[in-house]
C-alpha positions as MATLAB code, in Angstrom:
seq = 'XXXXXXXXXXXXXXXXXXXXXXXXXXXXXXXXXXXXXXXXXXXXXXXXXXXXXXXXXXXXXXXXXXXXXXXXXXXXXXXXXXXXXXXXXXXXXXXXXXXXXXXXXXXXXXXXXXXXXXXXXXXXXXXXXXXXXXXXXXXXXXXXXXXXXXXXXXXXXXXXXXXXXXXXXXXXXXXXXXXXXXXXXXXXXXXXXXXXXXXXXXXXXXXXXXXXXXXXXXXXXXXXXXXXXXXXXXXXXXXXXXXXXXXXXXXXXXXXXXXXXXXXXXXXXXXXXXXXXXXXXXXXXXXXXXXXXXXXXXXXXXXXXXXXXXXXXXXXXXXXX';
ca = [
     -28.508    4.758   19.654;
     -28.280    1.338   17.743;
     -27.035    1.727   14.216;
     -27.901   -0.771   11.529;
     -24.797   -2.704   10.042;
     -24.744   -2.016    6.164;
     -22.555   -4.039    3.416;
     -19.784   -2.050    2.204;
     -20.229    0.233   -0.948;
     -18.063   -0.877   -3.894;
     -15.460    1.927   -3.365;
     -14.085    0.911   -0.007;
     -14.281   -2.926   -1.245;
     -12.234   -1.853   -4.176;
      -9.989   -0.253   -1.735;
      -9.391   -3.116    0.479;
      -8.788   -5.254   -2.183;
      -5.984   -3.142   -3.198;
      -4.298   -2.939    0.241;
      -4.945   -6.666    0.802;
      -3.309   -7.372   -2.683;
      -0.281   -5.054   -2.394;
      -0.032   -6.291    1.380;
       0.386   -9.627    0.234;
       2.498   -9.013   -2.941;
       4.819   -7.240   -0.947;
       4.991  -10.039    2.012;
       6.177  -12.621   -1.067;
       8.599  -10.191   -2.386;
      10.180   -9.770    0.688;
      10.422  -13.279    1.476;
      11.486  -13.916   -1.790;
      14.624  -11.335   -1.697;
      16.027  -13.656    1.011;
      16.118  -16.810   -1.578;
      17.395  -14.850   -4.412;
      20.094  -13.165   -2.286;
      21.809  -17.086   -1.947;
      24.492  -17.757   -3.874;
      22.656  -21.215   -4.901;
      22.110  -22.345   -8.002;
      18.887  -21.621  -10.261;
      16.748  -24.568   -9.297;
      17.805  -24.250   -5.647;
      16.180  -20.973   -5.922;
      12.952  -21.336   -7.593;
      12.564  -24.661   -5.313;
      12.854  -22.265   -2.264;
      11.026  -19.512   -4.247;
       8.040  -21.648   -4.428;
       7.845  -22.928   -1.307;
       8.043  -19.470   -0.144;
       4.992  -18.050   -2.257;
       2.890  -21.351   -0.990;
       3.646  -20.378    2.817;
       2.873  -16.928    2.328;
      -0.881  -17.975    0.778;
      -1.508  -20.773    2.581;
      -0.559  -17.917    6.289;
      -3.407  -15.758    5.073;
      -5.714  -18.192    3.732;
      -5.697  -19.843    7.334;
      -6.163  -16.317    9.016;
      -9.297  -16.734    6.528;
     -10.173  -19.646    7.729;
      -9.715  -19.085   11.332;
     -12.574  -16.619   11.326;
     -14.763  -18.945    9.454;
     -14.186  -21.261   12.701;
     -14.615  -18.946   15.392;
     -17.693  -17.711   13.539;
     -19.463  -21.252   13.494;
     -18.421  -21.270   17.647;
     -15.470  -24.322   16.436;
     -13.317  -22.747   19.522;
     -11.240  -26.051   19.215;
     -10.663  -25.785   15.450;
      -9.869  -22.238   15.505;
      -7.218  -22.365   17.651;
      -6.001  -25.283   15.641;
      -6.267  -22.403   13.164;
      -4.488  -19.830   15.054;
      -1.403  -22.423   15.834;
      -1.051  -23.475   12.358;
      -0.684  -19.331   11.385;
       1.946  -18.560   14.200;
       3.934  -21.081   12.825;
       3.571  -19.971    8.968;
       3.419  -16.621    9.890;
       7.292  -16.820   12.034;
       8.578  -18.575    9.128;
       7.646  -15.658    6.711;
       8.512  -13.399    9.182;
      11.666  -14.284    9.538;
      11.747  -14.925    5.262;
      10.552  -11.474    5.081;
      13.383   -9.566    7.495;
      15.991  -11.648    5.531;
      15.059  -10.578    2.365;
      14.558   -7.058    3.537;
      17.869   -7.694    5.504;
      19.606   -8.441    2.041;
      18.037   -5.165    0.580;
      19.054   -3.180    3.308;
      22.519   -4.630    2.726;
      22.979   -4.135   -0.739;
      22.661   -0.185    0.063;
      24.728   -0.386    2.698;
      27.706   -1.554    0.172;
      26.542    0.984   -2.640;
      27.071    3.332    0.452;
      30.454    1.873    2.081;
      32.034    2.004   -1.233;
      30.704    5.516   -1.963;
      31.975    6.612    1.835;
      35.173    5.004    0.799;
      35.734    7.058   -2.526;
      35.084    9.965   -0.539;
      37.455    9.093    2.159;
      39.987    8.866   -1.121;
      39.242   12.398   -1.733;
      39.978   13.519    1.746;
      42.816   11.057    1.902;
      44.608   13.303   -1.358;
      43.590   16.289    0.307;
      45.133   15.296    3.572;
      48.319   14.328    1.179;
      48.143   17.712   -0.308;
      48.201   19.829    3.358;
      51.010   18.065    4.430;
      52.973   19.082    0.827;
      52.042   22.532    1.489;
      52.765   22.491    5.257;
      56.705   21.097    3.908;
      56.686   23.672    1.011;
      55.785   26.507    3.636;
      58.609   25.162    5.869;
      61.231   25.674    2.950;
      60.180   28.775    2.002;
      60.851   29.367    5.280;
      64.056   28.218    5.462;
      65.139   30.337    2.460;
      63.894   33.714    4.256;
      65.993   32.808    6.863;
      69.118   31.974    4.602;
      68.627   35.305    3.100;
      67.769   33.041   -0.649;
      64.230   34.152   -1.293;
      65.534   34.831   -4.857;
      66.197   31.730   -5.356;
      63.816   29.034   -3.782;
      61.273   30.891   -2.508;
      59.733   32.244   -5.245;
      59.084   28.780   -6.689;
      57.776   27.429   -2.755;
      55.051   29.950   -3.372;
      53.860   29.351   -6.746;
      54.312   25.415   -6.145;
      51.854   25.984   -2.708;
      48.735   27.810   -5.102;
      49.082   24.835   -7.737;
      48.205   22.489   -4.605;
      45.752   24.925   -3.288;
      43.487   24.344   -6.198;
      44.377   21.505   -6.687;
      42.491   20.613   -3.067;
      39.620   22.970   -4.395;
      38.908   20.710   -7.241;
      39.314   17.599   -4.412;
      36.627   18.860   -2.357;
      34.268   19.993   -5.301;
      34.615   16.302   -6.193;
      34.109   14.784   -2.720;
      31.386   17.210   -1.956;
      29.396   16.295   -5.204;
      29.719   12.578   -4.210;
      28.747   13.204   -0.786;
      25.509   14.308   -1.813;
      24.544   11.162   -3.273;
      26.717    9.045   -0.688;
      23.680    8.169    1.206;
      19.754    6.635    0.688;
      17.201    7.557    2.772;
      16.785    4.379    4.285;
      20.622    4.754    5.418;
      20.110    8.160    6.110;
      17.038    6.966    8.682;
      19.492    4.256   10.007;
      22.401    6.636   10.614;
      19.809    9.114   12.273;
      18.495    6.490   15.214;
      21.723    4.847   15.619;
      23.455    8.263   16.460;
      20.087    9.492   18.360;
      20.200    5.963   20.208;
      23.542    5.016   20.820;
      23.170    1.382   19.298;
      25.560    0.257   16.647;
      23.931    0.498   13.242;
      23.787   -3.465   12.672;
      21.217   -3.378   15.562;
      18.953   -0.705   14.304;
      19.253   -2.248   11.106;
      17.734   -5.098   12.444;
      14.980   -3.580   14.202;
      14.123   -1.449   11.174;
      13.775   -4.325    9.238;
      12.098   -6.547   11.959;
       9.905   -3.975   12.601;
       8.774   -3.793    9.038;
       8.570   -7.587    8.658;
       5.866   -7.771   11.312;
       4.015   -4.591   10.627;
       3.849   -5.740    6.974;
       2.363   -9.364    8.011;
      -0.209   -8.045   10.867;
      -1.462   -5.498    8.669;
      -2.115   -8.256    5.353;
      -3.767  -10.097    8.327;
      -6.244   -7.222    9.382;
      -7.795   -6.771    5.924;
      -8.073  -10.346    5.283;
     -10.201  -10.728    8.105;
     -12.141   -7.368    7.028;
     -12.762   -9.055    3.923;
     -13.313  -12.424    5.553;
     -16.079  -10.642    8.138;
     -17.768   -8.648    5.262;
     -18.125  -12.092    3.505;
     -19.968  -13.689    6.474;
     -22.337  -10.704    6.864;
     -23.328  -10.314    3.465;
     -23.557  -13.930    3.617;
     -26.165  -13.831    6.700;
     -27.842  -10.938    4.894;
     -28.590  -13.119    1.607;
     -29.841  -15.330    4.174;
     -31.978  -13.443    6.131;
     -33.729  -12.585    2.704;
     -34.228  -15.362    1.854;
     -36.658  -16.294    4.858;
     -37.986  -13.097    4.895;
     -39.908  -13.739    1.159;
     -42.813  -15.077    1.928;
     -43.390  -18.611    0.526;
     -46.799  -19.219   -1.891;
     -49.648  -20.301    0.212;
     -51.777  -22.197   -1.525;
     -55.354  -21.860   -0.462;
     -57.307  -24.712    0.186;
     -60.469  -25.836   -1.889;
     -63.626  -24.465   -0.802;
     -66.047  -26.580    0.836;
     -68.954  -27.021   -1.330;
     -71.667  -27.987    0.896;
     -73.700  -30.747   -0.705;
     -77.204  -29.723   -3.097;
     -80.243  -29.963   -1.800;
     -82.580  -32.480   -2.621;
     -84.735  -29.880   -4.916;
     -81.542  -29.225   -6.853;
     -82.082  -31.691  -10.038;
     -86.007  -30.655   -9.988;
     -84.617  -27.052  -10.711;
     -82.145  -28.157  -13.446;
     -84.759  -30.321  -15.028;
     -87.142  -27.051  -15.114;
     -84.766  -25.029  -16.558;
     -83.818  -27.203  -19.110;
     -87.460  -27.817  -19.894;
     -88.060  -24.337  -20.642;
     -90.712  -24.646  -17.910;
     -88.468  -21.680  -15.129;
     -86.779  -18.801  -16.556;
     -83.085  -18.719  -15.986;
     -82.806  -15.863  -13.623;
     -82.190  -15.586   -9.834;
     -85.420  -13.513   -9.071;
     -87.783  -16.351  -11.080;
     -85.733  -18.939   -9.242;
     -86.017  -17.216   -5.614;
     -90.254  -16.913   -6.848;
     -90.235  -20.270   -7.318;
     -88.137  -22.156   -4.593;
     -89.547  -19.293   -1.782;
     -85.988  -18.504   -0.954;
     -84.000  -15.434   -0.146;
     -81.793  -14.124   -2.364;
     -78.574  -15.183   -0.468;
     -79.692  -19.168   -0.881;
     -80.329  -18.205   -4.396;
     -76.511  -16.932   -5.161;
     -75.052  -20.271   -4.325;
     -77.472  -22.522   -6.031;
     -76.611  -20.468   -9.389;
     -72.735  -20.770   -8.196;
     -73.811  -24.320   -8.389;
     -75.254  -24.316  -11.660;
     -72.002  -22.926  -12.819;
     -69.782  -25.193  -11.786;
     -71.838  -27.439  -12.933;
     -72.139  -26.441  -16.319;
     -75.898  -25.905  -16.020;
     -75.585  -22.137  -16.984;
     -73.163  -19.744  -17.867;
     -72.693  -16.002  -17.581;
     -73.226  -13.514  -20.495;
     -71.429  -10.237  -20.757;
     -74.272   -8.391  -19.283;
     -73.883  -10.626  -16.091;
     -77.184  -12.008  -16.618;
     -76.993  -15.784  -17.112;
     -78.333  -18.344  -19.522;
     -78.626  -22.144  -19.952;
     -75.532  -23.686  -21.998;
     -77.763  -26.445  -22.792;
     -81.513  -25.888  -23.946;
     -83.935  -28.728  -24.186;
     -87.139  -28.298  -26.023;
     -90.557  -30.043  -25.697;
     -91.383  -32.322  -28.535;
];
């Protein structure tokens, strides 16, 4: 079954329009984390800043373009085309896994200095075992010197102080913990146990990953919107011949009057034939059918014209002196 291709309805151009938009805003801000993640002065950054934003619209505009060329048959041109793009799109590529590379890093420090104050906590609480474990072994010491009057009384109360105070520690460190980690770390942490790697590399691939997804996936509705252009394009175009142009009809061919034409207009104008196609057909022994065209003649001529009753009459009479 062959199904007719139809232009896209507003709502699904509105929504490809969005994704192309946020597709592309979010392949420049990417790009343009790396450059404001250098410790470089302000101009150095905006100079770079720039020059990222013009790679990133001159990538998709010749992904645009490419189309354009492969849909005029310009195989040469378009792969031209397609060069030109693998090189712009590697550089923002690699742009675009920097700056998410920088992001990525600036949790992992918010992270590694919230794993290090709970470390701190478990550090104290560590600190505190080890005082209880000594206090335990005095106590100890007095049972067997027969002193518990003395020392061990104070061993014990000395051990529940630190006892709560390791409570409190781990309500602390527990309440951090919570909010130790973002989900993106979390994700990370996940895969690198699940795969064995080291978390630098599946940082990288995360963020690699990403980088091109993000770039191939500006690239497929830029060529959905470059591919509904053409076709509504070659629609407008196929209307176009489709009208039909004016024809102008040609002039009728008069044929030329017969030679007893001016004897009949100088009759009627005389007053001498009545102005009328059945007097006329009398006179000139003709059928009916000759008749019509000699009045159509008389019309055009301005011999007669018609009156509202579709009878005619001379426009011009002449009268006998």
């Amino acid at each position: 079954m062959h199904y007719q291709r139809l232009p896209k309805g507003h709502f699904a151009l509105t929504v490809v329009y969005l994704i192309t938009g946020a597709s592309i805003a979010a392949s420049m801000v990417f790009s343009l984390l790396l450059f404001l993640s250098l410790e470089q002065g302000l101009l150095m950054k905006l100079m770079f800043g720039g020059l990222a934003l013009v790679f990133e619209v001159g990538k998709f505009y010749i992904w645009y373009e490419m189309g354009e060329r492969t849909n005029r048959g310009d195989s040469v041109g378009s792969l031209k085309a397609l060069c030109f793009y693998g090189v712009l799109a590697g550089l923002s590529i690699a742009g675009s896994v920097g700056g998410i590379n920088a992001a990525t890093n600036t949790l992992m420090k918010g992270d590694e200095a919230k794993a290090a104050e709970v470390q701190s906590y478990n550090d104290k609480i560590v600190s505190l075992d080890r005082e209880i474990e000594i206090n335990e072994q005095a106590a100890q010491a007095y049972i067997d010197m027969k002193r518990i009057a003395n020392g061990m009384t104070n061993m014990l109360a000395r051990n529940q102080e630190l006892r709560a105070r390791q409570d409190e520690l781990r309500r602390e460190r527990d309440q951090i913990a919570i909010t130790s980690q973002s989900s993106l770390m979390g994700l990370m942490s996940s895969l690198a146990d699940g795969l064995g790697w080291p978390l630098e590399r599946v940082q990288f691939g995360i963020v690699a990953a990403l980088s091109v997804l993000l770039d191939f996936f500006a690239a497929f509705f830029i060529s959905l919107l470059g591919e509904e252009t053409r076709f509504r394009r070659s629609q407008r175009k196929q209307e176009q011949q489709a009208v039909p142009t004016a024809v102008v009809p040609d002039e009728p061919v008069v044929p030329a009057r017969p030679d007893y034409y001016h004897e009949l207009v100088a009759r009627l104008q005389a007053g001498e034939l009545r102005c009328a196609k059945g007097a006329v057909s009398r006179m000139l022994e003709k059928p009916l059918e000759e008749v019509e065209d000699i009045f159509h003649w008389l019309l055009q001529d301005g011999i007669v014209y018609r009156k509202p009753n579709r009878h005619f009459a001379l426009s011009q009479q002449t009268t006998q002196p």
